[in-house]
mmCIF file of C-alpha atoms in Angstrom:
data_model
loop_
_atom_site.group_PDB
_atom_site.id
_atom_site.type_symbol
_atom_site.label_atom_id
_atom_site.label_comp_id
_atom_site.label_asym_id
_atom_site.label_seq_id
_atom_site.Cartn_x
_atom_site.Cartn_y
_atom_site.Cartn_z
ATOM 1 C CA UNK A 1 2.054 -2.495 8.236
ATOM 2 C CA UNK A 2 2.381 0.795 6.126
ATOM 3 C CA UNK A 3 0.692 4.047 5.695
ATOM 4 C CA UNK A 4 0.570 6.371 3.015
ATOM 5 C CA UNK A 5 3.466 9.300 3.340
ATOM 6 C CA UNK A 6 0.844 11.995 2.936
ATOM 7 C CA UNK A 7 -1.137 11.146 6.008
ATOM 8 C CA UNK A 8 1.886 11.397 7.591
ATOM 9 C CA UNK A 9 1.746 14.882 6.955
ATOM 10 C CA UNK A 10 -1.443 15.205 8.482
ATOM 11 C CA UNK A 11 0.032 13.936 11.810
ATOM 12 C CA UNK A 12 2.121 16.700 12.442
ATOM 13 C CA UNK A 13 1.202 18.260 15.528
ATOM 14 C CA UNK A 14 -1.226 15.827 16.169
ATOM 15 C CA UNK A 15 -4.338 18.176 14.213
ATOM 16 C CA UNK A 16 -5.941 15.271 12.938
ATOM 17 C CA UNK A 17 -9.629 15.331 14.463
ATOM 18 C CA UNK A 18 -11.193 12.061 15.927
ATOM 19 C CA UNK A 19 -14.574 11.866 15.177
ATOM 20 C CA UNK A 20 -16.585 8.427 16.488
ATOM 21 C CA UNK A 21 -20.375 8.542 14.768
ATOM 22 C CA UNK A 22 -20.966 5.104 16.139
ATOM 23 C CA UNK A 23 -23.535 7.537 18.505
ATOM 24 C CA UNK A 24 -25.533 8.012 15.722
ATOM 25 C CA UNK A 25 -29.258 6.373 15.255
ATOM 26 C CA UNK A 26 -27.992 5.499 11.740
ATOM 27 C CA UNK A 27 -24.427 4.530 11.693
ATOM 28 C CA UNK A 28 -22.024 5.743 8.847
ATOM 29 C CA UNK A 29 -21.158 2.861 6.665
ATOM 30 C CA UNK A 30 -19.024 2.133 3.963
ATOM 31 C CA UNK A 31 -17.758 -0.381 1.266
ATOM 32 C CA UNK A 32 -19.319 -3.979 0.461
ATOM 33 C CA UNK A 33 -19.567 -7.683 0.699
ATOM 34 C CA UNK A 34 -18.115 -9.893 -2.265
ATOM 35 C CA UNK A 35 -20.095 -13.292 -1.962
ATOM 36 C CA UNK A 36 -17.496 -15.757 -3.718
ATOM 37 C CA UNK A 37 -19.328 -18.828 -1.963
ATOM 38 C CA UNK A 38 -22.483 -19.698 -0.809
ATOM 39 C CA UNK A 39 -20.333 -21.073 2.302
ATOM 40 C CA UNK A 40 -19.853 -17.344 2.959
ATOM 41 C CA UNK A 41 -23.574 -17.203 4.510
ATOM 42 C CA UNK A 42 -22.892 -19.256 7.509
ATOM 43 C CA UNK A 43 -20.435 -16.779 8.922
ATOM 44 C CA UNK A 44 -21.451 -13.435 6.938
ATOM 45 C CA UNK A 45 -25.039 -12.354 6.133
ATOM 46 C CA UNK A 46 -23.813 -10.749 2.829
ATOM 47 C CA UNK A 47 -26.297 -7.760 3.713
ATOM 48 C CA UNK A 48 -24.452 -6.869 6.722
ATOM 49 C CA UNK A 49 -23.363 -3.640 6.504
ATOM 50 C CA UNK A 50 -19.538 -2.314 7.367
ATOM 51 C CA UNK A 51 -20.230 0.221 10.272
ATOM 52 C CA UNK A 52 -17.560 3.388 10.618
ATOM 53 C CA UNK A 53 -16.872 3.347 14.344
ATOM 54 C CA UNK A 54 -13.952 6.161 14.391
ATOM 55 C CA UNK A 55 -11.994 7.920 12.027
ATOM 56 C CA UNK A 56 -9.464 10.992 11.703
ATOM 57 C CA UNK A 57 -6.448 8.393 12.674
ATOM 58 C CA UNK A 58 -2.838 8.350 10.668
ATOM 59 C CA UNK A 59 -2.120 4.452 10.654
ATOM 60 C CA UNK A 60 -4.637 2.192 12.508
ATOM 61 C CA UNK A 61 -3.425 -1.204 13.533
ATOM 62 C CA UNK A 62 -3.364 -4.060 15.954
ATOM 63 C CA UNK A 63 -7.186 -4.402 17.477
ATOM 64 C CA UNK A 64 -7.750 -6.213 20.226
ATOM 65 C CA UNK A 65 -10.746 -6.598 22.441
ATOM 66 C CA UNK A 66 -10.783 -6.326 26.391
ATOM 67 C CA UNK A 67 -13.431 -7.805 28.314
ATOM 68 C CA UNK A 68 -14.377 -5.730 31.280
ATOM 69 C CA UNK A 69 -12.820 -7.294 34.800
ATOM 70 C CA UNK A 70 -15.630 -5.747 37.078
ATOM 71 C CA UNK A 71 -18.513 -6.566 34.148
ATOM 72 C CA UNK A 72 -17.853 -9.896 31.769
ATOM 73 C CA UNK A 73 -20.992 -8.281 29.953
ATOM 74 C CA UNK A 74 -19.333 -5.426 28.263
ATOM 75 C CA UNK A 75 -15.867 -4.345 27.322
ATOM 76 C CA UNK A 76 -13.717 -2.163 24.938
ATOM 77 C CA UNK A 77 -11.284 -2.421 21.911
ATOM 78 C CA UNK A 78 -7.899 -0.893 22.135
ATOM 79 C CA UNK A 79 -6.009 -0.846 19.061
ATOM 80 C CA UNK A 80 -2.318 1.032 18.111
ATOM 81 C CA UNK A 81 -2.079 4.508 15.830
ATOM 82 C CA UNK A 82 1.733 3.570 14.763
ATOM 83 C CA UNK A 83 2.597 6.762 13.947
ATOM 84 C CA UNK A 84 1.287 8.348 16.546
ATOM 85 C CA UNK A 85 2.841 5.958 19.257
ATOM 86 C CA UNK A 86 -0.193 5.908 20.929
ATOM 87 C CA UNK A 87 -3.142 3.040 21.855
ATOM 88 C CA UNK A 88 -6.716 4.207 21.583
ATOM 89 C CA UNK A 89 -9.466 2.875 23.381
ATOM 90 C CA UNK A 90 -13.427 2.405 22.113
ATOM 91 C CA UNK A 91 -15.876 2.104 24.190
ATOM 92 C CA UNK A 92 -19.229 0.992 22.609
ATOM 93 C CA UNK A 93 -20.788 4.184 25.567
ATOM 94 C CA UNK A 94 -18.317 6.706 25.496
ATOM 95 C CA UNK A 95 -16.313 6.385 22.154
ATOM 96 C CA UNK A 96 -12.818 7.447 21.598
ATOM 97 C CA UNK A 97 -9.923 8.116 24.149
ATOM 98 C CA UNK A 98 -6.339 7.581 24.399
ATOM 99 C CA UNK A 99 -5.060 4.935 26.208
ATOM 100 C CA UNK A 100 -1.296 4.922 26.246
ATOM 101 C CA UNK A 101 1.117 7.474 24.747
ATOM 102 C CA UNK A 102 4.210 6.629 24.255
ATOM 103 C CA UNK A 103 2.871 2.807 22.830
ATOM 104 C CA UNK A 104 6.126 1.460 21.276
ATOM 105 C CA UNK A 105 8.884 4.184 21.458
ATOM 106 C CA UNK A 106 10.301 5.705 24.453
ATOM 107 C CA UNK A 107 13.241 7.290 22.931
ATOM 108 C CA UNK A 108 14.202 10.641 22.911
ATOM 109 C CA UNK A 109 15.167 11.155 19.077
ATOM 110 C CA UNK A 110 13.686 10.847 15.827
ATOM 111 C CA UNK A 111 12.727 7.344 14.923
ATOM 112 C CA UNK A 112 10.853 6.881 11.528
ATOM 113 C CA UNK A 113 7.551 6.960 10.423
ATOM 114 C CA UNK A 114 6.207 4.051 12.500
ATOM 115 C CA UNK A 115 7.843 4.480 16.164
ATOM 116 C CA UNK A 116 4.559 3.070 17.893
ATOM 117 C CA UNK A 117 3.179 -0.240 18.906
ATOM 118 C CA UNK A 118 1.486 -2.559 16.467
ATOM 119 C CA UNK A 119 -0.138 -5.963 16.969
ATOM 120 C CA UNK A 120 -1.522 -6.375 20.657
ATOM 121 C CA UNK A 121 -3.111 -9.042 22.375
ATOM 122 C CA UNK A 122 -3.924 -10.343 25.435
ATOM 123 C CA UNK A 123 -2.174 -13.031 27.958
ATOM 124 C CA UNK A 124 -3.746 -15.628 30.253
ATOM 125 C CA UNK A 125 -3.950 -13.008 33.492
ATOM 126 C CA UNK A 126 -5.667 -10.405 30.626
ATOM 127 C CA UNK A 127 -2.574 -8.565 30.847
ATOM 128 C CA UNK A 128 -2.141 -6.446 27.250
ATOM 129 C CA UNK A 129 1.128 -7.558 25.249
ATOM 130 C CA UNK A 130 2.429 -5.621 22.641
ATOM 131 C CA UNK A 131 4.655 -5.877 19.823
ATOM 132 C CA UNK A 132 6.713 -2.288 19.787
ATOM 133 C CA UNK A 133 8.370 -1.438 16.881
ATOM 134 C CA UNK A 134 10.332 1.551 17.971
ATOM 135 C CA UNK A 135 11.529 -0.422 21.097
ATOM 136 C CA UNK A 136 12.038 -3.379 19.032
ATOM 137 C CA UNK A 137 10.283 -5.851 21.746
ATOM 138 C CA UNK A 138 7.343 -7.744 22.934
ATOM 139 C CA UNK A 139 6.117 -6.039 26.110
ATOM 140 C CA UNK A 140 3.667 -6.600 28.758
ATOM 141 C CA UNK A 141 1.789 -3.913 30.429
ATOM 142 C CA UNK A 142 1.486 -5.466 34.386
ATOM 143 C CA UNK A 143 -1.265 -5.037 36.513
ATOM 144 C CA UNK A 144 -1.225 -1.516 38.522
ATOM 145 C CA UNK A 145 2.239 -1.173 37.117
ATOM 146 C CA UNK A 146 4.497 -0.811 33.901
ATOM 147 C CA UNK A 147 5.776 -2.764 31.311
ATOM 148 C CA UNK A 148 8.040 -5.829 31.307
ATOM 149 C CA UNK A 149 10.080 -6.568 28.432
ATOM 150 C CA UNK A 150 9.389 -9.875 27.397
ATOM 151 C CA UNK A 151 12.034 -10.407 24.238
ATOM 152 C CA UNK A 152 13.937 -7.825 22.523
ATOM 153 C CA UNK A 153 16.732 -10.439 21.080
ATOM 154 C CA UNK A 154 17.707 -13.575 19.210
ATOM 155 C CA UNK A 155 20.953 -15.361 20.013
ATOM 156 C CA UNK A 156 22.164 -11.860 20.865
ATOM 157 C CA UNK A 157 21.146 -9.898 18.235
ATOM 158 C CA UNK A 158 18.357 -7.302 18.226
ATOM 159 C CA UNK A 159 15.006 -8.270 16.902
ATOM 160 C CA UNK A 160 13.848 -6.217 13.602
ATOM 161 C CA UNK A 161 10.508 -4.450 14.671
ATOM 162 C CA UNK A 162 7.897 -7.092 15.999
ATOM 163 C CA UNK A 163 4.767 -6.869 14.239
ATOM 164 C CA UNK A 164 2.038 -9.087 15.258
ATOM 165 C CA UNK A 165 1.173 -12.229 17.681
ATOM 166 C CA UNK A 166 -0.791 -14.497 18.738
ATOM 167 C CA UNK A 167 -1.249 -16.301 22.438
ATOM 168 C CA UNK A 168 -2.019 -20.107 22.346
ATOM 169 C CA UNK A 169 -3.479 -21.737 25.128
ATOM 170 C CA UNK A 170 -0.758 -22.581 27.207
ATOM 171 C CA UNK A 171 0.171 -19.304 27.097
ATOM 172 C CA UNK A 172 3.071 -19.820 24.666
ATOM 173 C CA UNK A 173 3.256 -16.580 21.981
ATOM 174 C CA UNK A 174 4.083 -16.347 18.111
ATOM 175 C CA UNK A 175 5.001 -13.345 16.506
ATOM 176 C CA UNK A 176 6.349 -11.923 13.410
ATOM 177 C CA UNK A 177 9.349 -10.254 12.790
ATOM 178 C CA UNK A 178 9.578 -7.940 9.593
ATOM 179 C CA UNK A 179 11.556 -4.690 9.250
ATOM 180 C CA UNK A 180 8.804 -2.332 8.633
ATOM 181 C CA UNK A 181 9.277 -0.414 12.333
ATOM 182 C CA UNK A 182 12.993 0.350 11.447
ATOM 183 C CA UNK A 183 13.553 4.152 10.044
ATOM 184 C CA UNK A 184 14.767 2.689 7.112
ATOM 185 C CA UNK A 185 13.623 -0.989 6.825
ATOM 186 C CA UNK A 186 15.452 -3.638 5.461
ATOM 187 C CA UNK A 187 18.231 -1.153 4.712
ATOM 188 C CA UNK A 188 18.633 0.187 8.072
ATOM 189 C CA UNK A 189 21.694 0.551 10.107
ATOM 190 C CA UNK A 190 20.741 -0.606 13.289
ATOM 191 C CA UNK A 191 19.282 -3.668 11.879
ATOM 192 C CA UNK A 192 21.219 -6.693 13.452
ATOM 193 C CA UNK A 193 19.393 -9.665 12.024
ATOM 194 C CA UNK A 194 19.635 -10.718 8.028
ATOM 195 C CA UNK A 195 16.513 -12.586 8.137
ATOM 196 C CA UNK A 196 12.974 -11.847 9.139
ATOM 197 C CA UNK A 197 11.387 -14.430 11.237
ATOM 198 C CA UNK A 198 8.330 -16.309 12.721
ATOM 199 C CA UNK A 199 9.370 -17.072 16.376
ATOM 200 C CA UNK A 200 7.543 -18.790 19.372
ATOM 201 C CA UNK A 201 7.994 -17.326 22.779
ATOM 202 C CA UNK A 202 7.835 -20.100 25.277
ATOM 203 C CA UNK A 203 6.187 -19.810 28.638
ATOM 204 C CA UNK A 204 9.508 -20.447 30.528
ATOM 205 C CA UNK A 205 11.212 -17.585 28.240
ATOM 206 C CA UNK A 206 13.165 -19.383 25.571
ATOM 207 C CA UNK A 207 12.765 -18.346 22.437
ATOM 208 C CA UNK A 208 12.683 -20.413 19.150
ATOM 209 C CA UNK A 209 12.924 -19.307 15.925
ATOM 210 C CA UNK A 210 9.800 -21.399 13.985
ATOM 211 C CA UNK A 211 10.401 -19.998 10.436
ATOM 212 C CA UNK A 212 12.360 -17.724 8.164
ATOM 213 C CA UNK A 213 10.607 -18.857 5.048
ATOM 214 C CA UNK A 214 8.839 -15.983 4.795
ATOM 215 C CA UNK A 215 10.652 -12.724 3.151
ATOM 216 C CA UNK A 216 8.126 -10.223 4.980
ATOM 217 C CA UNK A 217 6.291 -12.033 7.630
ATOM 218 C CA UNK A 218 3.205 -9.973 9.286
ATOM 219 C CA UNK A 219 -0.294 -11.206 10.407
ATOM 220 C CA UNK A 220 -0.311 -14.223 12.141
ATOM 221 C CA UNK A 221 -3.077 -16.672 13.870
ATOM 222 C CA UNK A 222 -3.639 -20.042 15.243
ATOM 223 C CA UNK A 223 -6.375 -22.671 14.308
ATOM 224 C CA UNK A 224 -9.072 -23.513 17.460
ATOM 225 C CA UNK A 225 -7.120 -27.232 17.591
ATOM 226 C CA UNK A 226 -3.503 -25.411 17.715
ATOM 227 C CA UNK A 227 -2.236 -27.860 15.154
ATOM 228 C CA UNK A 228 -1.576 -24.971 12.538
ATOM 229 C CA UNK A 229 -0.332 -21.417 12.433
ATOM 230 C CA UNK A 230 -1.333 -18.884 9.762
ATOM 231 C CA UNK A 231 0.909 -16.496 8.629
ATOM 232 C CA UNK A 232 0.137 -13.369 6.202
ATOM 233 C CA UNK A 233 3.202 -11.797 3.458
ATOM 234 C CA UNK A 234 3.127 -8.569 2.983
ATOM 235 C CA UNK A 235 5.633 -8.654 -0.004
ATOM 236 C CA UNK A 236 3.955 -6.992 -3.098
ATOM 237 C CA UNK A 237 5.431 -9.801 -5.447
ATOM 238 C CA UNK A 238 4.243 -12.471 -3.140
ATOM 239 C CA UNK A 239 1.365 -11.195 -1.790
ATOM 240 C CA UNK A 240 0.120 -14.509 0.192
ATOM 241 C CA UNK A 241 -1.129 -16.571 3.409
ATOM 242 C CA UNK A 242 0.968 -19.730 4.991
ATOM 243 C CA UNK A 243 0.117 -22.487 6.800
ATOM 244 C CA UNK A 244 2.484 -24.033 8.857
ATOM 245 C CA UNK A 245 1.938 -27.392 10.900
ATOM 246 C CA UNK A 246 2.563 -26.846 14.747
ATOM 247 C CA UNK A 247 4.285 -30.065 16.312
ATOM 248 C CA UNK A 248 3.733 -31.208 19.558
ATOM 249 C CA UNK A 249 6.788 -29.375 21.208
ATOM 250 C CA UNK A 250 5.488 -25.816 19.072
ATOM 251 C CA UNK A 251 8.068 -26.004 16.419
ATOM 252 C CA UNK A 252 6.813 -25.544 12.868
ATOM 253 C CA UNK A 253 6.847 -27.800 10.378
ATOM 254 C CA UNK A 254 7.691 -26.615 6.562
ATOM 255 C CA UNK A 255 4.983 -23.530 5.365
ATOM 256 C CA UNK A 256 2.176 -23.986 2.496
ATOM 257 C CA UNK A 257 0.783 -21.664 0.523
ATOM 258 C CA UNK A 258 -2.970 -21.385 1.691
ATOM 259 C CA UNK A 259 -3.929 -18.741 -0.685
ATOM 260 C CA UNK A 260 -2.016 -16.236 -3.058
ATOM 261 C CA UNK A 261 -3.621 -12.760 -3.645
ATOM 262 C CA UNK A 262 -0.495 -11.330 -5.816
ATOM 263 C CA UNK A 263 -2.783 -10.786 -8.945
ATOM 264 C CA UNK A 264 -4.752 -8.291 -6.739
ATOM 265 C CA UNK A 265 -1.981 -6.397 -5.636
ATOM 266 C CA UNK A 266 -2.259 -2.944 -7.382
ATOM 267 C CA UNK A 267 -5.600 -3.664 -8.626
ATOM 268 C CA UNK A 268 -7.210 -2.626 -4.500
ATOM 269 C CA UNK A 269 -5.329 -0.935 -1.838
ATOM 270 C CA UNK A 270 -3.369 -2.851 0.544
ATOM 271 C CA UNK A 271 -1.359 -6.257 1.001
ATOM 272 C CA UNK A 272 -2.184 -9.091 3.163
ATOM 273 C CA UNK A 273 -1.367 -7.932 6.593
ATOM 274 C CA UNK A 274 -2.997 -8.909 9.850
ATOM 275 C CA UNK A 275 -5.442 -11.656 10.457
ATOM 276 C CA UNK A 276 -7.786 -13.148 13.272
ATOM 277 C CA UNK A 277 -9.154 -16.797 13.276
ATOM 278 C CA UNK A 278 -12.984 -17.535 14.620
ATOM 279 C CA UNK A 279 -13.854 -20.352 17.096
ATOM 280 C CA UNK A 280 -15.024 -22.255 14.099
ATOM 281 C CA UNK A 281 -11.718 -22.601 12.177
ATOM 282 C CA UNK A 282 -12.827 -19.656 9.380
ATOM 283 C CA UNK A 283 -9.708 -17.249 9.157
ATOM 284 C CA UNK A 284 -10.335 -13.500 8.668
ATOM 285 C CA UNK A 285 -7.066 -11.695 6.963
ATOM 286 C CA UNK A 286 -6.644 -8.328 5.555
ATOM 287 C CA UNK A 287 -5.255 -7.960 2.130
ATOM 288 C CA UNK A 288 -5.684 -6.133 -0.921
ATOM 289 C CA UNK A 289 -9.164 -4.552 -0.982
ATOM 290 C CA UNK A 290 -10.121 -5.274 2.335
ATOM 291 C CA UNK A 291 -10.803 -8.260 4.598
ATOM 292 C CA UNK A 292 -10.658 -11.777 3.249
ATOM 293 C CA UNK A 293 -12.971 -14.311 4.595
ATOM 294 C CA UNK A 294 -11.069 -17.992 4.278
ATOM 295 C CA UNK A 295 -12.948 -21.650 5.252
ATOM 296 C CA UNK A 296 -11.399 -23.990 7.748
ATOM 297 C CA UNK A 297 -9.589 -25.440 4.968
ATOM 298 C CA UNK A 298 -8.515 -22.377 3.260
ATOM 299 C CA UNK A 299 -10.549 -21.674 0.687
ATOM 300 C CA UNK A 300 -11.577 -18.515 -0.304
ATOM 301 C CA UNK A 301 -15.322 -17.715 0.359
ATOM 302 C CA UNK A 302 -15.533 -13.835 0.027
ATOM 303 C CA UNK A 303 -14.429 -10.489 0.906
ATOM 304 C CA UNK A 304 -15.204 -7.255 3.101
ATOM 305 C CA UNK A 305 -14.371 -4.430 0.862
ATOM 306 C CA UNK A 306 -13.656 -1.403 2.796
ATOM 307 C CA UNK A 307 -12.067 0.130 -0.590
ATOM 308 C CA UNK A 308 -9.150 1.293 2.405
ATOM 309 C CA UNK A 309 -5.714 -0.259 2.735
ATOM 310 C CA UNK A 310 -6.942 -2.985 5.407
ATOM 311 C CA UNK A 311 -4.511 -3.182 7.903
ATOM 312 C CA UNK A 312 -5.729 -5.790 10.249
ATOM 313 C CA UNK A 313 -8.899 -7.106 12.609
ATOM 314 C CA UNK A 314 -10.224 -8.886 15.618
ATOM 315 C CA UNK A 315 -13.051 -10.913 16.864
ATOM 316 C CA UNK A 316 -14.807 -9.779 19.956
ATOM 317 C CA UNK A 317 -17.863 -8.048 21.497
ATOM 318 C CA UNK A 318 -19.837 -7.204 24.629
ATOM 319 C CA UNK A 319 -21.656 -10.356 26.472
ATOM 320 C CA UNK A 320 -18.526 -12.767 25.778
ATOM 321 C CA UNK A 321 -19.405 -13.088 22.483
ATOM 322 C CA UNK A 322 -17.479 -13.087 18.882
ATOM 323 C CA UNK A 323 -20.326 -11.519 16.625
ATOM 324 C CA UNK A 324 -18.248 -8.622 15.837
ATOM 325 C CA UNK A 325 -15.272 -8.038 13.371
ATOM 326 C CA UNK A 326 -13.404 -5.266 14.104
ATOM 327 C CA UNK A 327 -11.407 -3.979 11.358
ATOM 328 C CA UNK A 328 -8.535 -1.317 11.201
ATOM 329 C CA UNK A 329 -8.133 0.303 7.869
ATOM 330 C CA UNK A 330 -6.139 3.231 7.086
ATOM 331 C CA UNK A 331 -7.501 6.201 9.163
ATOM 332 C CA UNK A 332 -10.496 4.007 10.122
ATOM 333 C CA UNK A 333 -11.957 2.191 12.654
ATOM 334 C CA UNK A 334 -14.535 -0.289 11.539
ATOM 335 C CA UNK A 335 -17.079 -2.768 12.358
ATOM 336 C CA UNK A 336 -19.441 -5.567 10.802
ATOM 337 C CA UNK A 337 -21.393 -7.910 12.412
ATOM 338 C CA UNK A 338 -20.759 -11.755 11.680
ATOM 339 C CA UNK A 339 -22.525 -15.175 12.469
#
């Protein structure tokens, strides 16, 4: 979502040194686990450690695990550094490398502090989907080729700055569109829509507005039965996660508040931001202080406290097992083992 302006100064000239401590025999760790309900033990051991995989970035976001096509037992992580307009790759064996630059803005003039890609996902073909701030679109990176624009406008008006996305089992894409990627955000003169929507892009290319109930929709995820859509709101005055019923035609019903963390804003760093949903139906969402772990019913079970402004998370890992939660938090790439 957002990053400190101080960190922007470190970005100038790409002088930040990237560090990958994961190859050390004893990985660097940080933060702690906060257990609020015994049910947390079913998905996360209270003694689990938050490992630092790499650091020295500007503002990390949008992680996605990619299984290697030639070796299904292996894989790597892709994630965005929005200010750097770059997607980085983390490999368990080789560490950090640059995957793509530019990632979200292909213009030639200055375009604010957050021009790059944000949320990343894979389509049914394993192609990389990206929410692009600067180019204000959803894109797909074609196999052995360049990018294609999937959508960049609603009813003839340009999108604000697509933020995060999730793909259902049929290939339909749900995504959020707040103004954070616009240079002047909500007050930017280039803005064409007067609301921030939650959308559904169907496989036939039809774009449907699902909801404009939230002022600042951000992270997004879908339940395993695909009957519920979860959306985080990064509004400091209304820092909530909402659930929306999904109808048979893919449209959304009225949303209801799943959890309200407004009382934590200012006490702990960060806001509700990116999220992911495990096969068990548990929701893992970044919020003030770190990652909030919810039961499938929406009950807060505990928190993974990183001590950083935490932007997003995803599940993945080698051997097609989703037993690692990868976390993007400010200048860090982290992970923690889950059950």
